[in-house]
Amino acid sequence: MRKIIIDINNIEAIIFDFDGVLTDNSVLLNYNGEEFVKCNRSDGLGFDALKKINKPTYIISTEKNKAVTARGDKLNIPVIQGIEDKCSALEELCIKNNFSLDKLVYVGNDLNDFKVMKLCGFSVCPSDSHKDIKIIADYVLKTSGGNGVVRELIEDLMGLDLVKILYDTKI
């Protein structure tokens, strides 16, 4: 039996930064200046499980990038991007959806996540996050950005059984 660190029943939504959380924080550029990033496919099943148990998820990014849009579209997750102030964006999201800040989980990795992580009820960061983010995070994952952050969060911290949720069976 896993020790549950975050009780999913007390969470209204989970918010993810994109670069450095759902990616490894690298960017590839081609000669036309088009950007490419690498995401972890295993996180997709994690997002599917969260949808199946009706836990809203969102991606918030200060950058406006076609890769963020494409990943959000593929996962069918709302994306809020190209914003200067993540705190204001999160507060607007809470008002619009009647969420309480203290019932949100925020997953971030860098200094632009600092203030918004302090606003939320529970904050998490990948193992390769900025040192100041690791200090304020409620939990530092073993996983680095882009390497299955969503899966570790929901399987290990929330104790969710993906096989049971997604395939209605138990191992």
Short mmCIF file of C-alpha atoms in Angstrom, two decimals:
data_model
loop_
_atom_site.label_atom_id
_atom_site.label_comp_id
_atom_site.label_asym_id
_atom_site.label_seq_id
_atom_site.Cartn_x
_atom_site.Cartn_y
_atom_site.Cartn_z
CA MET A 1 0.00 0.00 0.00
CA ARG A 2 1.42 3.36 -1.02
CA LYS A 3 1.46 6.30 1.36
CA ILE A 4 -0.88 8.93 -0.07
CA ILE A 5 0.61 12.40 0.20
CA ILE A 6 -2.15 14.27 -1.67
CA ASP A 7 -5.77 13.19 -1.17
CA ILE A 8 -7.31 13.45 -4.64
CA ASN A 9 -10.76 13.86 -3.03
CA ASN A 10 -9.63 17.22 -1.58
CA ILE A 11 -8.32 18.52 -4.93
CA GLU A 12 -10.49 20.54 -7.30
CA ALA A 13 -7.97 20.91 -10.14
CA ILE A 14 -4.34 20.33 -11.07
CA ILE A 15 -2.37 23.01 -12.89
CA PHE A 16 0.83 22.27 -14.81
CA ASP A 17 3.49 24.58 -16.13
CA PHE A 18 4.69 23.35 -19.52
CA ASP A 19 8.39 23.95 -20.15
CA GLY A 20 10.48 22.06 -17.63
CA VAL A 21 7.50 20.15 -16.24
CA LEU A 22 5.86 18.43 -19.19
CA THR A 23 9.11 18.83 -21.19
CA ASP A 24 12.77 18.43 -20.26
CA ASN A 25 13.17 22.21 -20.64
CA SER A 26 15.09 21.82 -23.90
CA VAL A 27 14.14 23.39 -27.19
CA LEU A 28 15.24 22.32 -30.64
CA LEU A 29 15.23 24.89 -33.43
CA ASN A 30 15.28 24.16 -37.13
CA TYR A 31 16.78 26.54 -39.70
CA ASN A 32 13.36 28.24 -40.10
CA GLY A 33 13.29 29.08 -36.42
CA GLU A 34 10.54 26.55 -35.65
CA GLU A 35 10.69 25.18 -32.13
CA PHE A 36 10.39 21.53 -31.14
CA VAL A 37 10.08 20.08 -27.64
CA LYS A 38 10.01 16.57 -26.24
CA CYS A 39 7.12 15.39 -24.06
CA ASN A 40 6.72 12.07 -22.27
CA ARG A 41 3.97 9.87 -23.73
CA SER A 42 3.41 8.10 -20.42
CA ASP A 43 2.05 11.36 -19.02
CA GLY A 44 -0.78 11.09 -21.56
CA LEU A 45 -2.22 8.07 -19.73
CA GLY A 46 -1.99 10.02 -16.50
CA PHE A 47 -4.02 12.85 -18.00
CA ASP A 48 -6.52 10.28 -19.34
CA ALA A 49 -6.96 8.88 -15.83
CA LEU A 50 -7.52 12.34 -14.36
CA LYS A 51 -10.19 13.00 -16.98
CA LYS A 52 -11.85 9.67 -16.22
CA ILE A 53 -12.14 10.55 -12.52
CA ASN A 54 -13.33 14.07 -13.40
CA LYS A 55 -10.35 16.01 -12.07
CA PRO A 56 -9.83 19.11 -14.21
CA THR A 57 -6.30 19.79 -15.43
CA TYR A 58 -4.84 22.86 -17.07
CA ILE A 59 -1.56 23.93 -18.62
CA ILE A 60 -0.42 27.47 -17.85
CA SER A 61 2.57 28.90 -19.68
CA THR A 62 4.01 32.39 -19.92
CA GLU A 63 5.20 31.60 -23.45
CA LYS A 64 2.89 31.48 -26.42
CA ASN A 65 4.03 28.53 -28.43
CA LYS A 66 2.43 26.28 -31.05
CA ALA A 67 4.00 23.24 -29.34
CA VAL A 68 2.12 24.01 -26.11
CA THR A 69 -1.13 24.41 -28.05
CA ALA A 70 -0.53 21.17 -29.97
CA ARG A 71 0.19 19.18 -26.81
CA GLY A 72 -2.85 20.60 -25.04
CA ASP A 73 -5.02 19.78 -28.08
CA LYS A 74 -3.64 16.23 -28.29
CA LEU A 75 -4.35 15.65 -24.58
CA ASN A 76 -7.64 17.58 -24.71
CA ILE A 77 -6.46 19.84 -21.88
CA PRO A 78 -7.18 23.57 -21.71
CA VAL A 79 -4.09 25.70 -22.25
CA ILE A 80 -3.65 29.21 -20.90
CA GLN A 81 -0.56 30.72 -22.48
CA GLY A 82 1.15 33.93 -23.40
CA ILE A 83 0.37 35.46 -20.03
CA GLU A 84 2.60 37.75 -18.01
CA ASP A 85 1.09 37.08 -14.59
CA LYS A 86 0.37 33.46 -13.70
CA CYS A 87 -1.19 34.48 -10.37
CA SER A 88 -3.83 36.64 -12.07
CA ALA A 89 -4.51 33.92 -14.64
CA LEU A 90 -4.95 31.35 -11.89
CA GLU A 91 -7.23 33.62 -9.87
CA GLU A 92 -9.38 34.20 -12.99
CA LEU A 93 -9.52 30.44 -13.57
CA CYS A 94 -10.69 29.96 -9.98
CA ILE A 95 -13.42 32.57 -10.32
CA LYS A 96 -14.60 31.17 -13.65
CA ASN A 97 -14.74 27.57 -12.34
CA ASN A 98 -15.56 28.19 -8.68
CA PHE A 99 -12.27 26.61 -7.54
CA SER A 100 -10.66 27.39 -4.20
CA LEU A 101 -6.96 28.22 -4.39
CA ASP A 102 -6.32 26.03 -1.35
CA LYS A 103 -7.77 23.02 -3.24
CA LEU A 104 -5.45 23.33 -6.24
CA VAL A 105 -2.24 21.46 -6.95
CA TYR A 106 0.31 23.44 -8.97
CA VAL A 107 3.30 21.77 -10.62
CA GLY A 108 6.07 24.19 -11.60
CA ASN A 109 9.82 24.23 -12.00
CA ASP A 110 11.23 27.72 -12.43
CA LEU A 111 11.20 31.19 -10.95
CA ASN A 112 8.19 32.34 -12.98
CA ASP A 113 6.22 29.71 -11.00
CA PHE A 114 7.37 30.96 -7.59
CA LYS A 115 4.44 33.23 -6.68
CA VAL A 116 1.74 31.01 -8.14
CA MET A 117 3.10 27.96 -6.30
CA LYS A 118 2.77 29.88 -3.04
CA LEU A 119 -0.88 30.69 -3.86
CA CYS A 120 -2.02 27.09 -4.25
CA GLY A 121 -2.92 24.63 -1.54
CA PHE A 122 -0.24 22.16 -2.62
CA SER A 123 2.80 22.70 -4.83
CA VAL A 124 5.00 20.13 -6.51
CA CYS A 125 8.14 20.40 -8.62
CA PRO A 126 10.34 18.07 -10.71
CA SER A 127 13.70 17.01 -9.29
CA ASP A 128 15.64 19.27 -11.67
CA SER A 129 13.77 22.46 -10.73
CA HIS A 130 15.44 25.71 -9.74
CA LYS A 131 16.82 25.53 -6.19
CA ASP A 132 14.48 28.25 -4.90
CA ILE A 133 11.46 26.37 -6.28
CA LYS A 134 12.59 23.20 -4.51
CA ILE A 135 12.70 25.16 -1.25
CA ILE A 136 9.10 26.38 -1.47
CA ALA A 137 7.55 23.25 -3.02
CA ASP A 138 5.51 21.06 -0.72
CA TYR A 139 6.96 18.06 -2.52
CA VAL A 140 9.96 17.56 -4.83
CA LEU A 141 9.43 14.66 -7.21
CA LYS A 142 12.08 12.04 -7.95
CA THR A 143 11.32 12.55 -11.65
CA SER A 144 12.93 15.31 -13.68
CA GLY A 145 10.93 17.53 -16.03
CA GLY A 146 9.67 15.81 -19.17
CA ASN A 147 10.28 12.34 -17.80
CA GLY A 148 6.91 11.32 -16.40
CA VAL A 149 6.09 14.05 -13.88
CA VAL A 150 2.33 13.52 -14.26
CA ARG A 151 2.63 9.79 -13.71
CA GLU A 152 4.72 10.12 -10.56
CA LEU A 153 2.37 12.78 -9.21
CA ILE A 154 -0.81 10.77 -9.62
CA GLU A 155 0.52 7.26 -9.01
CA ASP A 156 2.96 7.90 -6.19
CA LEU A 157 1.72 11.06 -4.45
CA MET A 158 -2.00 10.54 -5.00
CA GLY A 159 -1.93 6.74 -4.96
CA LEU A 160 -4.12 6.38 -8.05
CA ASP A 161 -4.27 2.95 -9.71
CA LEU A 162 -4.13 3.67 -13.44
CA VAL A 163 -4.89 0.08 -14.44
CA LYS A 164 -8.10 0.13 -12.41
CA ILE A 165 -9.11 3.63 -13.51
CA LEU A 166 -8.34 3.22 -17.22
CA TYR A 167 -9.05 -0.47 -17.77
CA ASP A 168 -11.49 -1.29 -14.95
CA THR A 169 -9.32 -4.07 -13.63
CA LYS A 170 -6.86 -4.57 -10.76
CA ILE A 171 -3.37 -6.07 -10.94
#
